[in-house]
Amino acid sequence: MPSLGLVRQIDEQLRALDERLQGYEGLVAERRRLEAARAALTGDVVKRHPRLSQDEVAAFLVEHPGSRAGDIARALDAPLVNISQHLHRGKRTRFERREDGWHLLPGGEPEAGEDA
């Protein structure tokens, strides 16, 4: 059984990294613009992740409460920064971060009819 103190330390480091990643949204967007410009000039194909909705993150958390942002990103094959954006924009209104990870707040379920 792992030490709870060690697990808490790791959780805090993960939370700190998630918060630091929030500042890179602009850089990620600029990188995508440059990749698209390069692809247009060279004819290369740019691998793009499909757009992910906050409802898809919510649907994942219905099935996997307590997941970390990185786990959600891997499971949904989405960039971590996008998952972090959705979680932080919905924090306290739709999502809640606890010691064990992210949870859906009551009433935060995905809209009916959403594909998730």
PDB file of C-alpha atoms in Angstrom:
ATOM      1  CA  MET A   1       0.000   0.000   0.000  1.00  0.00           C
ATOM      2  CA  PRO A   2       1.499   3.370  -1.003  1.00  0.00           C
ATOM      3  CA  SER A   3       2.155   6.020   1.604  1.00  0.00           C
ATOM      4  CA  LEU A   4      -0.717   8.526   1.717  1.00  0.00           C
ATOM      5  CA  GLY A   5       1.783  11.320   2.297  1.00  0.00           C
ATOM      6  CA  LEU A   6       3.635  10.427  -0.894  1.00  0.00           C
ATOM      7  CA  VAL A   7       0.384  10.178  -2.850  1.00  0.00           C
ATOM      8  CA  ARG A   8      -0.649  13.624  -1.579  1.00  0.00           C
ATOM      9  CA  GLN A   9       2.717  15.072  -2.632  1.00  0.00           C
ATOM     10  CA  ILE A  10       2.287  13.645  -6.114  1.00  0.00           C
ATOM     11  CA  ASP A  11      -1.293  14.962  -6.259  1.00  0.00           C
ATOM     12  CA  GLU A  12      -0.096  18.449  -5.348  1.00  0.00           C
ATOM     13  CA  GLN A  13       2.622  18.322  -8.006  1.00  0.00           C
ATOM     14  CA  LEU A  14       0.072  17.200 -10.599  1.00  0.00           C
ATOM     15  CA  ARG A  15      -2.259  20.051  -9.629  1.00  0.00           C
ATOM     16  CA  ALA A  16       0.595  22.549  -9.858  1.00  0.00           C
ATOM     17  CA  LEU A  17       1.544  21.270 -13.323  1.00  0.00           C
ATOM     18  CA  ASP A  18      -2.070  21.470 -14.520  1.00  0.00           C
ATOM     19  CA  GLU A  19      -2.207  25.088 -13.378  1.00  0.00           C
ATOM     20  CA  ARG A  20       1.112  25.928 -15.059  1.00  0.00           C
ATOM     21  CA  LEU A  21      -0.076  24.379 -18.329  1.00  0.00           C
ATOM     22  CA  GLN A  22      -2.956  26.854 -18.425  1.00  0.00           C
ATOM     23  CA  GLY A  23      -0.514  29.604 -19.387  1.00  0.00           C
ATOM     24  CA  TYR A  24       0.507  27.843 -22.591  1.00  0.00           C
ATOM     25  CA  GLU A  25      -2.823  28.112 -24.416  1.00  0.00           C
ATOM     26  CA  GLY A  26      -1.575  30.955 -26.599  1.00  0.00           C
ATOM     27  CA  LEU A  27       1.635  29.130 -27.481  1.00  0.00           C
ATOM     28  CA  VAL A  28      -0.279  25.992 -28.432  1.00  0.00           C
ATOM     29  CA  ALA A  29      -2.610  28.036 -30.652  1.00  0.00           C
ATOM     30  CA  GLU A  30       0.355  29.767 -32.332  1.00  0.00           C
ATOM     31  CA  ARG A  31       2.046  26.399 -32.910  1.00  0.00           C
ATOM     32  CA  ARG A  32      -1.106  25.092 -34.590  1.00  0.00           C
ATOM     33  CA  ARG A  33      -1.286  28.180 -36.822  1.00  0.00           C
ATOM     34  CA  LEU A  34       2.350  27.750 -37.854  1.00  0.00           C
ATOM     35  CA  GLU A  35       1.880  24.023 -38.498  1.00  0.00           C
ATOM     36  CA  ALA A  36      -1.147  24.782 -40.685  1.00  0.00           C
ATOM     37  CA  ALA A  37       0.783  27.454 -42.613  1.00  0.00           C
ATOM     38  CA  ARG A  38       3.697  25.071 -43.154  1.00  0.00           C
ATOM     39  CA  ALA A  39       1.347  22.309 -44.291  1.00  0.00           C
ATOM     40  CA  ALA A  40      -0.330  24.677 -46.748  1.00  0.00           C
ATOM     41  CA  LEU A  41       3.052  25.568 -48.261  1.00  0.00           C
ATOM     42  CA  THR A  42       4.464  22.033 -48.394  1.00  0.00           C
ATOM     43  CA  GLY A  43       1.306  19.996 -48.979  1.00  0.00           C
ATOM     44  CA  ASP A  44       1.884  18.026 -45.788  1.00  0.00           C
ATOM     45  CA  VAL A  45      -1.020  16.836 -43.693  1.00  0.00           C
ATOM     46  CA  VAL A  46      -1.287  18.192 -40.164  1.00  0.00           C
ATOM     47  CA  LYS A  47      -2.520  15.678 -37.613  1.00  0.00           C
ATOM     48  CA  ARG A  48      -5.364  17.383 -35.806  1.00  0.00           C
ATOM     49  CA  HIS A  49      -7.215  16.226 -32.778  1.00  0.00           C
ATOM     50  CA  PRO A  50     -10.973  16.422 -33.154  1.00  0.00           C
ATOM     51  CA  ARG A  51     -12.613  19.239 -31.229  1.00  0.00           C
ATOM     52  CA  LEU A  52     -13.630  18.074 -27.799  1.00  0.00           C
ATOM     53  CA  SER A  53     -16.598  19.478 -25.906  1.00  0.00           C
ATOM     54  CA  GLN A  54     -16.992  20.053 -22.195  1.00  0.00           C
ATOM     55  CA  ASP A  55     -19.923  17.605 -22.394  1.00  0.00           C
ATOM     56  CA  GLU A  56     -17.530  14.878 -23.552  1.00  0.00           C
ATOM     57  CA  VAL A  57     -15.308  15.520 -20.537  1.00  0.00           C
ATOM     58  CA  ALA A  58     -18.401  15.419 -18.301  1.00  0.00           C
ATOM     59  CA  ALA A  59     -19.541  12.139 -19.878  1.00  0.00           C
ATOM     60  CA  PHE A  60     -16.120  10.639 -19.203  1.00  0.00           C
ATOM     61  CA  LEU A  61     -16.274  11.723 -15.556  1.00  0.00           C
ATOM     62  CA  VAL A  62     -19.712  10.123 -15.169  1.00  0.00           C
ATOM     63  CA  GLU A  63     -18.047   6.785 -15.925  1.00  0.00           C
ATOM     64  CA  HIS A  64     -14.647   7.545 -14.367  1.00  0.00           C
ATOM     65  CA  PRO A  65     -15.035   9.841 -11.346  1.00  0.00           C
ATOM     66  CA  GLY A  66     -11.779  10.852  -9.702  1.00  0.00           C
ATOM     67  CA  SER A  67      -9.804  10.912 -12.961  1.00  0.00           C
ATOM     68  CA  ARG A  68      -6.862  13.255 -13.405  1.00  0.00           C
ATOM     69  CA  ALA A  69      -6.588  15.617 -16.371  1.00  0.00           C
ATOM     70  CA  GLY A  70      -3.799  13.521 -17.919  1.00  0.00           C
ATOM     71  CA  ASP A  71      -5.864  10.340 -17.638  1.00  0.00           C
ATOM     72  CA  ILE A  72      -8.828  12.037 -19.310  1.00  0.00           C
ATOM     73  CA  ALA A  73      -6.597  13.379 -22.102  1.00  0.00           C
ATOM     74  CA  ARG A  74      -5.124   9.936 -22.791  1.00  0.00           C
ATOM     75  CA  ALA A  75      -8.504   8.198 -22.706  1.00  0.00           C
ATOM     76  CA  LEU A  76     -10.140  10.728 -25.042  1.00  0.00           C
ATOM     77  CA  ASP A  77      -7.025  11.125 -27.235  1.00  0.00           C
ATOM     78  CA  ALA A  78      -7.068  14.868 -26.681  1.00  0.00           C
ATOM     79  CA  PRO A  79      -4.354  17.390 -25.831  1.00  0.00           C
ATOM     80  CA  LEU A  80      -3.910  17.848 -22.086  1.00  0.00           C
ATOM     81  CA  VAL A  81      -4.212  21.616 -22.435  1.00  0.00           C
ATOM     82  CA  ASN A  82      -7.722  21.236 -23.913  1.00  0.00           C
ATOM     83  CA  ILE A  83      -8.847  18.966 -21.081  1.00  0.00           C
ATOM     84  CA  SER A  84      -7.363  21.339 -18.511  1.00  0.00           C
ATOM     85  CA  GLN A  85      -9.159  24.280 -20.139  1.00  0.00           C
ATOM     86  CA  HIS A  86     -12.523  22.531 -19.948  1.00  0.00           C
ATOM     87  CA  LEU A  87     -11.972  21.449 -16.349  1.00  0.00           C
ATOM     88  CA  HIS A  88     -10.850  24.861 -15.148  1.00  0.00           C
ATOM     89  CA  ARG A  89     -13.584  26.744 -17.022  1.00  0.00           C
ATOM     90  CA  GLY A  90     -16.174  24.466 -15.435  1.00  0.00           C
ATOM     91  CA  LYS A  91     -14.539  24.441 -12.012  1.00  0.00           C
ATOM     92  CA  ARG A  92     -17.020  25.043  -9.175  1.00  0.00           C
ATOM     93  CA  THR A  93     -19.961  25.145 -11.600  1.00  0.00           C
ATOM     94  CA  ARG A  94     -19.706  21.768 -13.298  1.00  0.00           C
ATOM     95  CA  PHE A  95     -16.508  20.097 -12.130  1.00  0.00           C
ATOM     96  CA  GLU A  96     -14.803  19.804  -8.776  1.00  0.00           C
ATOM     97  CA  ARG A  97     -11.189  18.894  -8.100  1.00  0.00           C
ATOM     98  CA  ARG A  98     -10.711  16.682  -5.061  1.00  0.00           C
ATOM     99  CA  GLU A  99      -7.696  14.875  -3.632  1.00  0.00           C
ATOM    100  CA  ASP A 100      -8.344  11.825  -5.802  1.00  0.00           C
ATOM    101  CA  GLY A 101      -8.981  13.776  -9.022  1.00  0.00           C
ATOM    102  CA  TRP A 102     -11.820  15.497 -10.889  1.00  0.00           C
ATOM    103  CA  HIS A 103     -15.499  14.862 -10.206  1.00  0.00           C
ATOM    104  CA  LEU A 104     -18.747  16.003 -11.761  1.00  0.00           C
ATOM    105  CA  LEU A 105     -20.875  18.249  -9.581  1.00  0.00           C
ATOM    106  CA  PRO A 106     -24.610  17.513  -9.249  1.00  0.00           C
ATOM    107  CA  GLY A 107     -26.355  18.891 -12.313  1.00  0.00           C
ATOM    108  CA  GLY A 108     -23.146  18.798 -14.369  1.00  0.00           C
ATOM    109  CA  GLU A 109     -24.168  15.784 -16.432  1.00  0.00           C
ATOM    110  CA  PRO A 110     -23.818  16.026 -20.217  1.00  0.00           C
ATOM    111  CA  GLU A 111     -26.737  17.422 -22.198  1.00  0.00           C
ATOM    112  CA  ALA A 112     -29.243  14.792 -23.345  1.00  0.00           C
ATOM    113  CA  GLY A 113     -28.575  13.661 -26.877  1.00  0.00           C
ATOM    114  CA  GLU A 114     -24.869  14.541 -26.801  1.00  0.00           C
ATOM    115  CA  ASP A 115     -22.583  11.943 -28.303  1.00  0.00           C
ATOM    116  CA  ALA A 116     -19.872  11.193 -25.830  1.00  0.00           C
TER     117      ALA A 116
END
